[in-house]
């Protein structure tokens, strides 16, 4: 009985760390947007743009295009 209980508790802890309360939001890039401008609007600090890039593999200031939907962590 203690093993399943420990497994459940361990599973819950793992799920909690994999799915934090702050789930990513999504944003559709508009013409003229930059990662800096999106970060400034979302976080209040454009220098946080790398957080957005890290949440979107392959995304960089050079690959950002209008119409793309990106995750905003």
CSV table of C-alpha atoms in Angstrom, one decimal, residues 8-24:
chain,number,residue,atom,x,y,z
A,8,UNK,CA,1.1,8.6,-6.7
A,9,UNK,CA,2.8,11.3,-4.7
A,10,UNK,CA,5.9,11.2,-6.8
A,11,UNK,CA,3.8,11.4,-10.0
A,12,UNK,CA,1.9,14.4,-8.7
A,13,UNK,CA,5.2,16.1,-7.9
A,14,UNK,CA,6.5,15.4,-11.3
A,15,UNK,CA,3.3,16.6,-13.0
A,16,UNK,CA,3.4,19.8,-11.0
A,17,UNK,CA,7.0,20.6,-12.1
A,18,UNK,CA,6.2,19.7,-15.8
A,19,UNK,CA,2.9,21.7,-15.9
A,20,UNK,CA,3.5,24.8,-13.9
A,21,UNK,CA,0.6,27.1,-13.1
A,22,UNK,CA,2.0,29.6,-15.6
A,23,UNK,CA,1.1,27.7,-18.8
A,24,UNK,CA,2.4,29.3,-21.9
